[in-house]
Amino acid sequence: MAQRFEVLRGLFGLLPTPYGEDLEIHTGDLRAAADFCCRSGQHGMVWPVMVGEFYFLGEEERV
């Protein structure tokens, strides 16, 4: 299993989930955060993070 995790080396940004007052995800803001991660030289992104907003996501949004 150690070989499997070698691929995950580097800097990974933890993306927040931007919600509006209606609890809908603001996809434009999420896209902007992902773009920032790409432009800043990160090796990958983590979303959704397993704390906080994860529990507000519906099943289709989690996949």
JSON list of C-alpha atoms in Angstrom, two decimals:
[
{"chain": "A", "resi": 1, "resn": "MET", "atom": "CA", "xyz": [0.00, 0.00, 0.00]},
{"chain": "A", "resi": 2, "resn": "ALA", "atom": "CA", "xyz": [2.93, 2.39, 0.51]},
{"chain": "A", "resi": 3, "resn": "GLN", "atom": "CA", "xyz": [3.44, 2.59, -3.26]},
{"chain": "A", "resi": 4, "resn": "ARG", "atom": "CA", "xyz": [-0.12, 3.73, -3.74]},
{"chain": "A", "resi": 5, "resn": "PHE", "atom": "CA", "xyz": [0.37, 6.84, -1.61]},
{"chain": "A", "resi": 6, "resn": "GLU", "atom": "CA", "xyz": [3.60, 7.91, -3.30]},
{"chain": "A", "resi": 7, "resn": "VAL", "atom": "CA", "xyz": [1.45, 9.50, -6.00]},
{"chain": "A", "resi": 8, "resn": "LEU", "atom": "CA", "xyz": [-0.10, 11.81, -3.40]},
{"chain": "A", "resi": 9, "resn": "ARG", "atom": "CA", "xyz": [3.09, 13.68, -2.55]},
{"chain": "A", "resi": 10, "resn": "GLY", "atom": "CA", "xyz": [3.17, 17.43, -2.84]},
{"chain": "A", "resi": 11, "resn": "LEU", "atom": "CA", "xyz": [1.02, 20.38, -1.92]},
{"chain": "A", "resi": 12, "resn": "PHE", "atom": "CA", "xyz": [-2.75, 19.87, -1.96]},
{"chain": "A", "resi": 13, "resn": "GLY", "atom": "CA", "xyz": [-5.16, 22.76, -1.48]},
{"chain": "A", "resi": 14, "resn": "LEU", "atom": "CA", "xyz": [-8.23, 22.23, 0.71]},
{"chain": "A", "resi": 15, "resn": "LEU", "atom": "CA", "xyz": [-11.05, 23.90, -1.17]},
{"chain": "A", "resi": 16, "resn": "PRO", "atom": "CA", "xyz": [-13.84, 25.49, 0.84]},
{"chain": "A", "resi": 17, "resn": "THR", "atom": "CA", "xyz": [-17.38, 25.02, -0.40]},
{"chain": "A", "resi": 18, "resn": "PRO", "atom": "CA", "xyz": [-18.85, 28.46, -1.14]},
{"chain": "A", "resi": 19, "resn": "TYR", "atom": "CA", "xyz": [-22.55, 28.55, -0.22]},
{"chain": "A", "resi": 20, "resn": "GLY", "atom": "CA", "xyz": [-25.15, 31.25, -0.65]},
{"chain": "A", "resi": 21, "resn": "GLU", "atom": "CA", "xyz": [-27.86, 32.08, 1.86]},
{"chain": "A", "resi": 22, "resn": "ASP", "atom": "CA", "xyz": [-30.06, 29.53, 0.07]},
{"chain": "A", "resi": 23, "resn": "LEU", "atom": "CA", "xyz": [-27.41, 26.82, 0.82]},
{"chain": "A", "resi": 24, "resn": "GLU", "atom": "CA", "xyz": [-26.80, 26.31, -2.89]},
{"chain": "A", "resi": 25, "resn": "ILE", "atom": "CA", "xyz": [-23.18, 25.89, -3.95]},
{"chain": "A", "resi": 26, "resn": "HIS", "atom": "CA", "xyz": [-21.78, 28.88, -5.82]},
{"chain": "A", "resi": 27, "resn": "THR", "atom": "CA", "xyz": [-20.08, 26.98, -8.62]},
{"chain": "A", "resi": 28, "resn": "GLY", "atom": "CA", "xyz": [-18.40, 30.10, -10.00]},
{"chain": "A", "resi": 29, "resn": "ASP", "atom": "CA", "xyz": [-16.67, 30.77, -6.69]},
{"chain": "A", "resi": 30, "resn": "LEU", "atom": "CA", "xyz": [-15.70, 27.10, -6.37]},
{"chain": "A", "resi": 31, "resn": "ARG", "atom": "CA", "xyz": [-14.28, 27.22, -9.89]},
{"chain": "A", "resi": 32, "resn": "ALA", "atom": "CA", "xyz": [-12.31, 30.36, -8.99]},
{"chain": "A", "resi": 33, "resn": "ALA", "atom": "CA", "xyz": [-10.82, 28.65, -5.91]},
{"chain": "A", "resi": 34, "resn": "ALA", "atom": "CA", "xyz": [-9.85, 25.61, -8.00]},
{"chain": "A", "resi": 35, "resn": "ASP", "atom": "CA", "xyz": [-8.30, 27.89, -10.62]},
{"chain": "A", "resi": 36, "resn": "PHE", "atom": "CA", "xyz": [-6.27, 29.63, -7.91]},
{"chain": "A", "resi": 37, "resn": "CYS", "atom": "CA", "xyz": [-4.95, 26.24, -6.74]},
{"chain": "A", "resi": 38, "resn": "CYS", "atom": "CA", "xyz": [-3.88, 25.40, -10.28]},
{"chain": "A", "resi": 39, "resn": "ARG", "atom": "CA", "xyz": [-2.22, 28.78, -10.91]},
{"chain": "A", "resi": 40, "resn": "SER", "atom": "CA", "xyz": [-0.36, 28.72, -7.58]},
{"chain": "A", "resi": 41, "resn": "GLY", "atom": "CA", "xyz": [1.50, 25.52, -8.45]},
{"chain": "A", "resi": 42, "resn": "GLN", "atom": "CA", "xyz": [-0.27, 23.09, -6.17]},
{"chain": "A", "resi": 43, "resn": "HIS", "atom": "CA", "xyz": [-0.07, 19.41, -7.02]},
{"chain": "A", "resi": 44, "resn": "GLY", "atom": "CA", "xyz": [-3.73, 18.68, -6.40]},
{"chain": "A", "resi": 45, "resn": "MET", "atom": "CA", "xyz": [-6.93, 19.69, -4.63]},
{"chain": "A", "resi": 46, "resn": "VAL", "atom": "CA", "xyz": [-9.09, 18.15, -1.92]},
{"chain": "A", "resi": 47, "resn": "TRP", "atom": "CA", "xyz": [-12.85, 18.68, -2.13]},
{"chain": "A", "resi": 48, "resn": "PRO", "atom": "CA", "xyz": [-15.15, 18.17, -0.39]},
{"chain": "A", "resi": 49, "resn": "VAL", "atom": "CA", "xyz": [-13.21, 18.22, 2.85]},
{"chain": "A", "resi": 50, "resn": "MET", "atom": "CA", "xyz": [-14.48, 15.80, 5.48]},
{"chain": "A", "resi": 51, "resn": "VAL", "atom": "CA", "xyz": [-15.45, 18.47, 8.02]},
{"chain": "A", "resi": 52, "resn": "GLY", "atom": "CA", "xyz": [-17.95, 21.30, 8.07]},
{"chain": "A", "resi": 53, "resn": "GLU", "atom": "CA", "xyz": [-19.69, 21.77, 4.78]},
{"chain": "A", "resi": 54, "resn": "PHE", "atom": "CA", "xyz": [-19.46, 18.12, 3.70]},
{"chain": "A", "resi": 55, "resn": "TYR", "atom": "CA", "xyz": [-22.64, 17.34, 5.62]},
{"chain": "A", "resi": 56, "resn": "PHE", "atom": "CA", "xyz": [-24.59, 20.05, 3.79]},
{"chain": "A", "resi": 57, "resn": "LEU", "atom": "CA", "xyz": [-23.96, 18.38, 0.42]},
{"chain": "A", "resi": 58, "resn": "GLY", "atom": "CA", "xyz": [-26.59, 16.18, -1.14]},
{"chain": "A", "resi": 59, "resn": "GLU", "atom": "CA", "xyz": [-25.63, 12.70, -2.37]},
{"chain": "A", "resi": 60, "resn": "GLU", "atom": "CA", "xyz": [-25.28, 13.85, -6.00]},
{"chain": "A", "resi": 61, "resn": "GLU", "atom": "CA", "xyz": [-23.10, 16.79, -4.95]},
{"chain": "A", "resi": 62, "resn": "ARG", "atom": "CA", "xyz": [-20.73, 14.51, -3.01]},
{"chain": "A", "resi": 63, "resn": "VAL", "atom": "CA", "xyz": [-19.97, 12.32, -6.02]}
]
